[in-house]
């Protein structure tokens, strides 16, 4: 595997994002919603760079595709517990790829009438985007490729790595 973003570069970018978010959400009623599992590491680093009071919650969204069905099947496996009505909600995920998962989850949260609802993703992967969604905040933008580390997995492996790597599609290593 080849390193794409080193831990220190990620930390620097997360710090900048934290600053941006702290400025944007001053005097707002911020609720950060981490999308599990992939978003766990990014969220935990990001919240420590945000100099504002906030509420934290988590959700779990799974997306499933196979070669027979072109459409994604997105399931909300675990919903937020916080009452987000009239709150300023920021969803935090590891990667926006086709965008289908976040699109479905965003529509789901929108039904709960938050004051605002925005998306923050560490990686904005643009090539396969098929849902009408763009991140309001992103850490890094890449075109394509399968990446792992810093929360991102391949078949549940590599999530704990501090750096982000590009996986070799030939052998998955
Ligand atoms: P979506 O295609 O935007 O719905 O992304 C669904 C999910 O696929 C993401 O939340 C990730 O869990 C996973 N995913 C997409 N691209 C990658 C990648 O490059 N590495 C690891 N997981 C990925
Ligand atoms: Mg994910």
mmCIF file with all atom_site columns, C-alpha atoms and ligand atoms in Angstrom:
data_model
loop_
_atom_site.group_PDB
_atom_site.id
_atom_site.type_symbol
_atom_site.label_atom_id
_atom_site.label_alt_id
_atom_site.label_comp_id
_atom_site.label_asym_id
_atom_site.label_entity_id
_atom_site.label_seq_id
_atom_site.pdbx_PDB_ins_code
_atom_site.Cartn_x
_atom_site.Cartn_y
_atom_site.Cartn_z
_atom_site.occupancy
_atom_site.B_iso_or_equiv
_atom_site.pdbx_formal_charge
_atom_site.auth_seq_id
_atom_site.auth_comp_id
_atom_site.auth_asym_id
_atom_site.auth_atom_id
_atom_site.pdbx_PDB_model_num
ATOM   1   C  CA  . UNK A 1 1   ? 0.000   0.000  0.000   1.00 0.00 ? 1   UNK A CA  1
ATOM   2   C  CA  . UNK A 1 2   ? 1.160   3.498  -0.811  1.00 0.00 ? 2   UNK A CA  1
ATOM   3   C  CA  . UNK A 1 3   ? 0.741   6.405  1.621   1.00 0.00 ? 3   UNK A CA  1
ATOM   4   C  CA  . UNK A 1 4   ? -1.563  9.081  0.223   1.00 0.00 ? 4   UNK A CA  1
ATOM   5   C  CA  . UNK A 1 5   ? -2.053  11.373 3.242   1.00 0.00 ? 5   UNK A CA  1
ATOM   6   C  CA  . UNK A 1 6   ? 0.303   11.185 6.204   1.00 0.00 ? 6   UNK A CA  1
ATOM   7   C  CA  . UNK A 1 7   ? -0.988  11.500 9.759   1.00 0.00 ? 7   UNK A CA  1
ATOM   8   C  CA  . UNK A 1 8   ? 0.656   14.916 10.187  1.00 0.00 ? 8   UNK A CA  1
ATOM   9   C  CA  . UNK A 1 9   ? -0.946  16.251 6.966   1.00 0.00 ? 9   UNK A CA  1
ATOM   10  C  CA  . UNK A 1 10  ? -4.323  14.962 8.109   1.00 0.00 ? 10  UNK A CA  1
ATOM   11  C  CA  . UNK A 1 11  ? -3.881  16.563 11.531  1.00 0.00 ? 11  UNK A CA  1
ATOM   12  C  CA  . UNK A 1 12  ? -2.989  19.908 9.925   1.00 0.00 ? 12  UNK A CA  1
ATOM   13  C  CA  . UNK A 1 13  ? -6.041  19.794 7.632   1.00 0.00 ? 13  UNK A CA  1
ATOM   14  C  CA  . UNK A 1 14  ? -8.358  18.738 10.466  1.00 0.00 ? 14  UNK A CA  1
ATOM   15  C  CA  . UNK A 1 15  ? -7.109  21.685 12.491  1.00 0.00 ? 15  UNK A CA  1
ATOM   16  C  CA  . UNK A 1 16  ? -7.980  24.098 9.641   1.00 0.00 ? 16  UNK A CA  1
ATOM   17  C  CA  . UNK A 1 17  ? -11.416 22.524 9.249   1.00 0.00 ? 17  UNK A CA  1
ATOM   18  C  CA  . UNK A 1 18  ? -12.017 22.861 12.975  1.00 0.00 ? 18  UNK A CA  1
ATOM   19  C  CA  . UNK A 1 19  ? -11.213 26.545 12.740  1.00 0.00 ? 19  UNK A CA  1
ATOM   20  C  CA  . UNK A 1 20  ? -13.564 27.052 9.764   1.00 0.00 ? 20  UNK A CA  1
ATOM   21  C  CA  . UNK A 1 21  ? -16.378 25.227 11.539  1.00 0.00 ? 21  UNK A CA  1
ATOM   22  C  CA  . UNK A 1 22  ? -15.776 27.142 14.796  1.00 0.00 ? 22  UNK A CA  1
ATOM   23  C  CA  . UNK A 1 23  ? -16.167 30.431 12.883  1.00 0.00 ? 23  UNK A CA  1
ATOM   24  C  CA  . UNK A 1 24  ? -19.234 29.293 10.914  1.00 0.00 ? 24  UNK A CA  1
ATOM   25  C  CA  . UNK A 1 25  ? -21.140 27.960 13.899  1.00 0.00 ? 25  UNK A CA  1
ATOM   26  C  CA  . UNK A 1 26  ? -20.553 30.734 16.415  1.00 0.00 ? 26  UNK A CA  1
ATOM   27  C  CA  . UNK A 1 27  ? -23.753 31.420 18.387  1.00 0.00 ? 27  UNK A CA  1
ATOM   28  C  CA  . UNK A 1 28  ? -25.464 28.446 16.761  1.00 0.00 ? 28  UNK A CA  1
ATOM   29  C  CA  . UNK A 1 29  ? -26.832 25.325 18.389  1.00 0.00 ? 29  UNK A CA  1
ATOM   30  C  CA  . UNK A 1 30  ? -24.375 22.798 16.984  1.00 0.00 ? 30  UNK A CA  1
ATOM   31  C  CA  . UNK A 1 31  ? -24.995 19.056 16.930  1.00 0.00 ? 31  UNK A CA  1
ATOM   32  C  CA  . UNK A 1 32  ? -22.245 16.979 15.343  1.00 0.00 ? 32  UNK A CA  1
ATOM   33  C  CA  . UNK A 1 33  ? -23.440 13.632 14.009  1.00 0.00 ? 33  UNK A CA  1
ATOM   34  C  CA  . UNK A 1 34  ? -20.710 11.079 13.364  1.00 0.00 ? 34  UNK A CA  1
ATOM   35  C  CA  . UNK A 1 35  ? -21.476 8.434  10.791  1.00 0.00 ? 35  UNK A CA  1
ATOM   36  C  CA  . UNK A 1 36  ? -20.151 5.060  11.912  1.00 0.00 ? 36  UNK A CA  1
ATOM   37  C  CA  . UNK A 1 37  ? -18.031 3.215  11.528  1.00 0.00 ? 37  UNK A CA  1
ATOM   38  C  CA  . UNK A 1 38  ? -15.787 5.047  9.081   1.00 0.00 ? 38  UNK A CA  1
ATOM   39  C  CA  . UNK A 1 39  ? -16.220 8.529  10.528  1.00 0.00 ? 39  UNK A CA  1
ATOM   40  C  CA  . UNK A 1 40  ? -15.128 7.678  14.075  1.00 0.00 ? 40  UNK A CA  1
ATOM   41  C  CA  . UNK A 1 41  ? -11.492 8.765  13.907  1.00 0.00 ? 41  UNK A CA  1
ATOM   42  C  CA  . UNK A 1 42  ? -12.102 11.919 11.884  1.00 0.00 ? 42  UNK A CA  1
ATOM   43  C  CA  . UNK A 1 43  ? -14.929 12.965 14.202  1.00 0.00 ? 43  UNK A CA  1
ATOM   44  C  CA  . UNK A 1 44  ? -12.908 12.421 17.365  1.00 0.00 ? 44  UNK A CA  1
ATOM   45  C  CA  . UNK A 1 45  ? -9.997  14.485 16.030  1.00 0.00 ? 45  UNK A CA  1
ATOM   46  C  CA  . UNK A 1 46  ? -12.268 17.154 14.530  1.00 0.00 ? 46  UNK A CA  1
ATOM   47  C  CA  . UNK A 1 47  ? -14.338 17.865 17.651  1.00 0.00 ? 47  UNK A CA  1
ATOM   48  C  CA  . UNK A 1 48  ? -11.145 18.554 19.602  1.00 0.00 ? 48  UNK A CA  1
ATOM   49  C  CA  . UNK A 1 49  ? -10.308 21.298 17.091  1.00 0.00 ? 49  UNK A CA  1
ATOM   50  C  CA  . UNK A 1 50  ? -13.691 23.003 17.399  1.00 0.00 ? 50  UNK A CA  1
ATOM   51  C  CA  . UNK A 1 51  ? -13.772 25.734 19.980  1.00 0.00 ? 51  UNK A CA  1
ATOM   52  C  CA  . UNK A 1 52  ? -17.533 25.757 20.602  1.00 0.00 ? 52  UNK A CA  1
ATOM   53  C  CA  . UNK A 1 53  ? -20.033 24.050 22.873  1.00 0.00 ? 53  UNK A CA  1
ATOM   54  C  CA  . UNK A 1 54  ? -21.741 21.236 21.003  1.00 0.00 ? 54  UNK A CA  1
ATOM   55  C  CA  . UNK A 1 55  ? -23.776 18.101 21.315  1.00 0.00 ? 55  UNK A CA  1
ATOM   56  C  CA  . UNK A 1 56  ? -22.492 14.854 19.854  1.00 0.00 ? 56  UNK A CA  1
ATOM   57  C  CA  . UNK A 1 57  ? -24.404 11.974 18.426  1.00 0.00 ? 57  UNK A CA  1
ATOM   58  C  CA  . UNK A 1 58  ? -23.820 8.988  16.184  1.00 0.00 ? 58  UNK A CA  1
ATOM   59  C  CA  . UNK A 1 59  ? -25.625 7.112  13.469  1.00 0.00 ? 59  UNK A CA  1
ATOM   60  C  CA  . UNK A 1 60  ? -24.813 4.080  11.449  1.00 0.00 ? 60  UNK A CA  1
ATOM   61  C  CA  . UNK A 1 61  ? -25.583 3.905  7.767   1.00 0.00 ? 61  UNK A CA  1
ATOM   62  C  CA  . UNK A 1 62  ? -24.833 0.928  5.586   1.00 0.00 ? 62  UNK A CA  1
ATOM   63  C  CA  . UNK A 1 63  ? -24.854 0.936  1.840   1.00 0.00 ? 63  UNK A CA  1
ATOM   64  C  CA  . UNK A 1 64  ? -25.012 -2.155 -0.221  1.00 0.00 ? 64  UNK A CA  1
ATOM   65  C  CA  . UNK A 1 65  ? -24.567 -2.736 -3.928  1.00 0.00 ? 65  UNK A CA  1
ATOM   66  C  CA  . UNK A 1 66  ? -24.208 -5.845 -6.005  1.00 0.00 ? 66  UNK A CA  1
ATOM   67  C  CA  . UNK A 1 67  ? -23.674 -6.483 -9.671  1.00 0.00 ? 67  UNK A CA  1
ATOM   68  C  CA  . UNK A 1 68  ? -27.373 -7.221 -10.266 1.00 0.00 ? 68  UNK A CA  1
ATOM   69  C  CA  . UNK A 1 69  ? -28.856 -4.027 -8.883  1.00 0.00 ? 69  UNK A CA  1
ATOM   70  C  CA  . UNK A 1 70  ? -27.551 -0.739 -10.219 1.00 0.00 ? 70  UNK A CA  1
ATOM   71  C  CA  . UNK A 1 71  ? -29.307 1.177  -7.449  1.00 0.00 ? 71  UNK A CA  1
ATOM   72  C  CA  . UNK A 1 72  ? -27.774 1.399  -4.000  1.00 0.00 ? 72  UNK A CA  1
ATOM   73  C  CA  . UNK A 1 73  ? -29.653 0.046  -1.089  1.00 0.00 ? 73  UNK A CA  1
ATOM   74  C  CA  . UNK A 1 74  ? -28.992 2.353  1.830   1.00 0.00 ? 74  UNK A CA  1
ATOM   75  C  CA  . UNK A 1 75  ? -30.116 1.356  5.314   1.00 0.00 ? 75  UNK A CA  1
ATOM   76  C  CA  . UNK A 1 76  ? -30.057 3.383  8.484   1.00 0.00 ? 76  UNK A CA  1
ATOM   77  C  CA  . UNK A 1 77  ? -28.872 0.781  10.976  1.00 0.00 ? 77  UNK A CA  1
ATOM   78  C  CA  . UNK A 1 78  ? -28.739 3.153  13.955  1.00 0.00 ? 78  UNK A CA  1
ATOM   79  C  CA  . UNK A 1 79  ? -30.424 6.544  14.199  1.00 0.00 ? 79  UNK A CA  1
ATOM   80  C  CA  . UNK A 1 80  ? -29.510 9.622  16.252  1.00 0.00 ? 80  UNK A CA  1
ATOM   81  C  CA  . UNK A 1 81  ? -31.002 9.847  19.747  1.00 0.00 ? 81  UNK A CA  1
ATOM   82  C  CA  . UNK A 1 82  ? -30.730 13.618 20.113  1.00 0.00 ? 82  UNK A CA  1
ATOM   83  C  CA  . UNK A 1 83  ? -33.758 15.742 19.352  1.00 0.00 ? 83  UNK A CA  1
ATOM   84  C  CA  . UNK A 1 84  ? -32.321 17.786 16.458  1.00 0.00 ? 84  UNK A CA  1
ATOM   85  C  CA  . UNK A 1 85  ? -35.384 19.931 15.850  1.00 0.00 ? 85  UNK A CA  1
ATOM   86  C  CA  . UNK A 1 86  ? -34.248 23.582 15.434  1.00 0.00 ? 86  UNK A CA  1
ATOM   87  C  CA  . UNK A 1 87  ? -30.609 22.546 15.910  1.00 0.00 ? 87  UNK A CA  1
ATOM   88  C  CA  . UNK A 1 88  ? -27.698 23.184 13.551  1.00 0.00 ? 88  UNK A CA  1
ATOM   89  C  CA  . UNK A 1 89  ? -26.694 19.716 12.483  1.00 0.00 ? 89  UNK A CA  1
ATOM   90  C  CA  . UNK A 1 90  ? -23.361 18.842 10.916  1.00 0.00 ? 90  UNK A CA  1
ATOM   91  C  CA  . UNK A 1 91  ? -23.022 15.291 9.617   1.00 0.00 ? 91  UNK A CA  1
ATOM   92  C  CA  . UNK A 1 92  ? -19.474 13.946 9.677   1.00 0.00 ? 92  UNK A CA  1
ATOM   93  C  CA  . UNK A 1 93  ? -18.335 11.012 7.565   1.00 0.00 ? 93  UNK A CA  1
ATOM   94  C  CA  . UNK A 1 94  ? -15.085 9.541  6.293   1.00 0.00 ? 94  UNK A CA  1
ATOM   95  C  CA  . UNK A 1 95  ? -15.715 9.620  2.549   1.00 0.00 ? 95  UNK A CA  1
ATOM   96  C  CA  . UNK A 1 96  ? -18.294 10.770 0.051   1.00 0.00 ? 96  UNK A CA  1
ATOM   97  C  CA  . UNK A 1 97  ? -18.105 8.448  -2.947  1.00 0.00 ? 97  UNK A CA  1
ATOM   98  C  CA  . UNK A 1 98  ? -21.295 7.962  -4.994  1.00 0.00 ? 98  UNK A CA  1
ATOM   99  C  CA  . UNK A 1 99  ? -22.930 10.108 -2.318  1.00 0.00 ? 99  UNK A CA  1
ATOM   100 C  CA  . UNK A 1 100 ? -25.910 7.756  -2.051  1.00 0.00 ? 100 UNK A CA  1
ATOM   101 C  CA  . UNK A 1 101 ? -25.446 6.987  1.660   1.00 0.00 ? 101 UNK A CA  1
ATOM   102 C  CA  . UNK A 1 102 ? -25.178 10.608 2.728   1.00 0.00 ? 102 UNK A CA  1
ATOM   103 C  CA  . UNK A 1 103 ? -27.977 11.655 0.405   1.00 0.00 ? 103 UNK A CA  1
ATOM   104 C  CA  . UNK A 1 104 ? -30.371 9.152  1.962   1.00 0.00 ? 104 UNK A CA  1
ATOM   105 C  CA  . UNK A 1 105 ? -29.222 9.879  5.508   1.00 0.00 ? 105 UNK A CA  1
ATOM   106 C  CA  . UNK A 1 106 ? -29.474 13.625 4.954   1.00 0.00 ? 106 UNK A CA  1
ATOM   107 C  CA  . UNK A 1 107 ? -33.047 13.280 3.682   1.00 0.00 ? 107 UNK A CA  1
ATOM   108 C  CA  . UNK A 1 108 ? -33.831 11.192 6.763   1.00 0.00 ? 108 UNK A CA  1
ATOM   109 C  CA  . UNK A 1 109 ? -32.457 13.827 9.154   1.00 0.00 ? 109 UNK A CA  1
ATOM   110 C  CA  . UNK A 1 110 ? -34.174 16.627 7.235   1.00 0.00 ? 110 UNK A CA  1
ATOM   111 C  CA  . UNK A 1 111 ? -37.537 15.101 8.237   1.00 0.00 ? 111 UNK A CA  1
ATOM   112 C  CA  . UNK A 1 112 ? -36.668 15.904 11.852  1.00 0.00 ? 112 UNK A CA  1
ATOM   113 C  CA  . UNK A 1 113 ? -36.745 19.660 11.065  1.00 0.00 ? 113 UNK A CA  1
ATOM   114 C  CA  . UNK A 1 114 ? -33.247 20.835 12.045  1.00 0.00 ? 114 UNK A CA  1
ATOM   115 C  CA  . UNK A 1 115 ? -32.535 24.570 11.731  1.00 0.00 ? 115 UNK A CA  1
ATOM   116 C  CA  . UNK A 1 116 ? -29.714 23.700 9.319   1.00 0.00 ? 116 UNK A CA  1
ATOM   117 C  CA  . UNK A 1 117 ? -28.198 20.523 7.988   1.00 0.00 ? 117 UNK A CA  1
ATOM   118 C  CA  . UNK A 1 118 ? -24.749 20.302 6.456   1.00 0.00 ? 118 UNK A CA  1
ATOM   119 C  CA  . UNK A 1 119 ? -22.206 17.683 5.460   1.00 0.00 ? 119 UNK A CA  1
ATOM   120 C  CA  . UNK A 1 120 ? -18.545 17.429 6.433   1.00 0.00 ? 120 UNK A CA  1
ATOM   121 C  CA  . UNK A 1 121 ? -16.472 14.643 4.909   1.00 0.00 ? 121 UNK A CA  1
ATOM   122 C  CA  . UNK A 1 122 ? -12.778 14.001 5.299   1.00 0.00 ? 122 UNK A CA  1
ATOM   123 C  CA  . UNK A 1 123 ? -12.467 12.767 1.702   1.00 0.00 ? 123 UNK A CA  1
ATOM   124 C  CA  . UNK A 1 124 ? -14.496 14.021 -1.241  1.00 0.00 ? 124 UNK A CA  1
ATOM   125 C  CA  . UNK A 1 125 ? -14.085 11.342 -3.929  1.00 0.00 ? 125 UNK A CA  1
ATOM   126 C  CA  . UNK A 1 126 ? -15.714 12.802 -6.997  1.00 0.00 ? 126 UNK A CA  1
ATOM   127 C  CA  . UNK A 1 127 ? -15.442 10.355 -9.901  1.00 0.00 ? 127 UNK A CA  1
ATOM   128 C  CA  . UNK A 1 128 ? -18.379 8.064  -9.074  1.00 0.00 ? 128 UNK A CA  1
ATOM   129 C  CA  . UNK A 1 129 ? -20.740 10.696 -7.604  1.00 0.00 ? 129 UNK A CA  1
ATOM   130 C  CA  . UNK A 1 130 ? -24.299 9.823  -8.621  1.00 0.00 ? 130 UNK A CA  1
ATOM   131 C  CA  . UNK A 1 131 ? -26.393 11.442 -5.874  1.00 0.00 ? 131 UNK A CA  1
ATOM   132 C  CA  . UNK A 1 132 ? -27.158 15.188 -5.861  1.00 0.00 ? 132 UNK A CA  1
ATOM   133 C  CA  . UNK A 1 133 ? -24.911 16.033 -2.932  1.00 0.00 ? 133 UNK A CA  1
ATOM   134 C  CA  . UNK A 1 134 ? -21.705 18.000 -2.408  1.00 0.00 ? 134 UNK A CA  1
ATOM   135 C  CA  . UNK A 1 135 ? -19.937 18.426 0.921   1.00 0.00 ? 135 UNK A CA  1
ATOM   136 C  CA  . UNK A 1 136 ? -20.172 21.766 2.729   1.00 0.00 ? 136 UNK A CA  1
ATOM   137 C  CA  . UNK A 1 137 ? -16.780 20.997 4.297   1.00 0.00 ? 137 UNK A CA  1
ATOM   138 C  CA  . UNK A 1 138 ? -14.172 18.520 3.133   1.00 0.00 ? 138 UNK A CA  1
ATOM   139 C  CA  . UNK A 1 139 ? -10.629 17.667 4.101   1.00 0.00 ? 139 UNK A CA  1
ATOM   140 C  CA  . UNK A 1 140 ? -9.150  16.355 0.867   1.00 0.00 ? 140 UNK A CA  1
ATOM   141 C  CA  . UNK A 1 141 ? -10.520 15.899 -2.627  1.00 0.00 ? 141 UNK A CA  1
ATOM   142 C  CA  . UNK A 1 142 ? -9.486  12.927 -4.763  1.00 0.00 ? 142 UNK A CA  1
ATOM   143 C  CA  . UNK A 1 143 ? -10.814 11.773 -8.099  1.00 0.00 ? 143 UNK A CA  1
ATOM   144 C  CA  . UNK A 1 144 ? -10.786 8.023  -7.734  1.00 0.00 ? 144 UNK A CA  1
ATOM   145 C  CA  . UNK A 1 145 ? -9.058  5.054  -6.122  1.00 0.00 ? 145 UNK A CA  1
ATOM   146 C  CA  . UNK A 1 146 ? -9.765  2.946  -3.062  1.00 0.00 ? 146 UNK A CA  1
ATOM   147 C  CA  . UNK A 1 147 ? -8.233  4.223  0.135   1.00 0.00 ? 147 UNK A CA  1
ATOM   148 C  CA  . UNK A 1 148 ? -7.877  2.836  3.654   1.00 0.00 ? 148 UNK A CA  1
ATOM   149 C  CA  . UNK A 1 149 ? -6.703  3.944  7.080   1.00 0.00 ? 149 UNK A CA  1
ATOM   150 C  CA  . UNK A 1 150 ? -7.786  6.692  9.506   1.00 0.00 ? 150 UNK A CA  1
ATOM   151 C  CA  . UNK A 1 151 ? -11.212 5.063  9.883   1.00 0.00 ? 151 UNK A CA  1
ATOM   152 C  CA  . UNK A 1 152 ? -11.539 3.852  6.294   1.00 0.00 ? 152 UNK A CA  1
ATOM   153 C  CA  . UNK A 1 153 ? -11.646 0.099  5.797   1.00 0.00 ? 153 UNK A CA  1
ATOM   154 C  CA  . UNK A 1 154 ? -11.331 -2.590 3.210   1.00 0.00 ? 154 UNK A CA  1
ATOM   155 C  CA  . UNK A 1 155 ? -13.434 -5.563 4.363   1.00 0.00 ? 155 UNK A CA  1
ATOM   156 C  CA  . UNK A 1 156 ? -13.201 -4.216 7.957   1.00 0.00 ? 156 UNK A CA  1
ATOM   157 C  CA  . UNK A 1 157 ? -9.404  -4.089 7.875   1.00 0.00 ? 157 UNK A CA  1
ATOM   158 C  CA  . UNK A 1 158 ? -7.026  -1.123 8.209   1.00 0.00 ? 158 UNK A CA  1
ATOM   159 C  CA  . UNK A 1 159 ? -9.373  1.260  10.068  1.00 0.00 ? 159 UNK A CA  1
ATOM   160 C  CA  . UNK A 1 160 ? -6.899  1.791  12.893  1.00 0.00 ? 160 UNK A CA  1
ATOM   161 C  CA  . UNK A 1 161 ? -3.983  2.976  10.732  1.00 0.00 ? 161 UNK A CA  1
ATOM   162 C  CA  . UNK A 1 162 ? -2.970  6.598  11.443  1.00 0.00 ? 162 UNK A CA  1
ATOM   163 C  CA  . UNK A 1 163 ? -2.143  7.394  7.791   1.00 0.00 ? 163 UNK A CA  1
ATOM   164 C  CA  . UNK A 1 164 ? -4.306  7.030  4.675   1.00 0.00 ? 164 UNK A CA  1
ATOM   165 C  CA  . UNK A 1 165 ? -3.145  4.594  1.993   1.00 0.00 ? 165 UNK A CA  1
ATOM   166 C  CA  . UNK A 1 166 ? -4.182  3.756  -1.551  1.00 0.00 ? 166 UNK A CA  1
ATOM   167 C  CA  . UNK A 1 167 ? -5.002  0.107  -1.902  1.00 0.00 ? 167 UNK A CA  1
ATOM   168 C  CA  . UNK A 1 168 ? -3.643  -1.816 -4.847  1.00 0.00 ? 168 UNK A CA  1
ATOM   169 C  CA  . UNK A 1 169 ? -6.755  -3.023 -6.727  1.00 0.00 ? 169 UNK A CA  1
ATOM   170 C  CA  . UNK A 1 170 ? -4.892  -6.097 -8.059  1.00 0.00 ? 170 UNK A CA  1
ATOM   171 C  CA  . UNK A 1 171 ? -4.285  -7.741 -4.701  1.00 0.00 ? 171 UNK A CA  1
ATOM   172 C  CA  . UNK A 1 172 ? -6.077  -5.638 -2.069  1.00 0.00 ? 172 UNK A CA  1
ATOM   173 C  CA  . UNK A 1 173 ? -2.824  -4.856 -0.236  1.00 0.00 ? 173 UNK A CA  1
HETATM 174 P  P1  . LIG B 2 .   ? -21.215 6.273  -1.013  1.00 0.00 ? 1   LIG B P1  1
HETATM 175 O  O1  . LIG B 2 .   ? -20.881 5.599  -2.321  1.00 0.00 ? 1   LIG B O1  1
HETATM 176 O  O2  . LIG B 2 .   ? -20.898 7.749  -1.061  1.00 0.00 ? 1   LIG B O2  1
HETATM 177 O  O3  . LIG B 2 .   ? -22.607 5.968  -0.588  1.00 0.00 ? 1   LIG B O3  1
HETATM 178 O  O4  . LIG B 2 .   ? -20.221 5.680  0.052   1.00 0.00 ? 1   LIG B O4  1
HETATM 179 C  C1  . LIG B 2 .   ? -20.581 4.583  0.821   1.00 0.00 ? 1   LIG B C1  1
HETATM 180 C  C2  . LIG B 2 .   ? -19.489 4.102  1.692   1.00 0.00 ? 1   LIG B C2  1
HETATM 181 O  O5  . LIG B 2 .   ? -18.564 3.378  0.900   1.00 0.00 ? 1   LIG B O5  1
HETATM 182 C  C3  . LIG B 2 .   ? -18.624 5.127  2.416   1.00 0.00 ? 1   LIG B C3  1
HETATM 183 O  O6  . LIG B 2 .   ? -19.199 5.673  3.583   1.00 0.00 ? 1   LIG B O6  1
HETATM 184 C  C4  . LIG B 2 .   ? -17.443 4.250  2.758   1.00 0.00 ? 1   LIG B C4  1
HETATM 185 O  O7  . LIG B 2 .   ? -17.729 3.490  3.920   1.00 0.00 ? 1   LIG B O7  1
HETATM 186 C  C5  . LIG B 2 .   ? -17.350 3.345  1.564   1.00 0.00 ? 1   LIG B C5  1
HETATM 187 N  N1  . LIG B 2 .   ? -16.267 3.773  0.653   1.00 0.00 ? 1   LIG B N1  1
HETATM 188 C  C6  . LIG B 2 .   ? -16.364 4.417  -0.522  1.00 0.00 ? 1   LIG B C6  1
HETATM 189 N  N2  . LIG B 2 .   ? -15.143 4.624  -1.064  1.00 0.00 ? 1   LIG B N2  1
HETATM 190 C  C7  . LIG B 2 .   ? -14.256 4.108  -0.183  1.00 0.00 ? 1   LIG B C7  1
HETATM 191 C  C8  . LIG B 2 .   ? -12.817 4.022  -0.149  1.00 0.00 ? 1   LIG B C8  1
HETATM 192 O  O8  . LIG B 2 .   ? -12.088 4.479  -1.042  1.00 0.00 ? 1   LIG B O8  1
HETATM 193 N  N3  . LIG B 2 .   ? -12.291 3.401  0.942   1.00 0.00 ? 1   LIG B N3  1
HETATM 194 C  C9  . LIG B 2 .   ? -13.037 2.882  1.958   1.00 0.00 ? 1   LIG B C9  1
HETATM 195 N  N4  . LIG B 2 .   ? -14.373 2.949  1.973   1.00 0.00 ? 1   LIG B N4  1
HETATM 196 C  C10 . LIG B 2 .   ? -14.973 3.551  0.912   1.00 0.00 ? 1   LIG B C10 1
HETATM 197 MG MG1 . LIG B 2 .   ? -18.684 4.765  5.776   1.00 0.00 ? 2   LIG B MG1 1
#
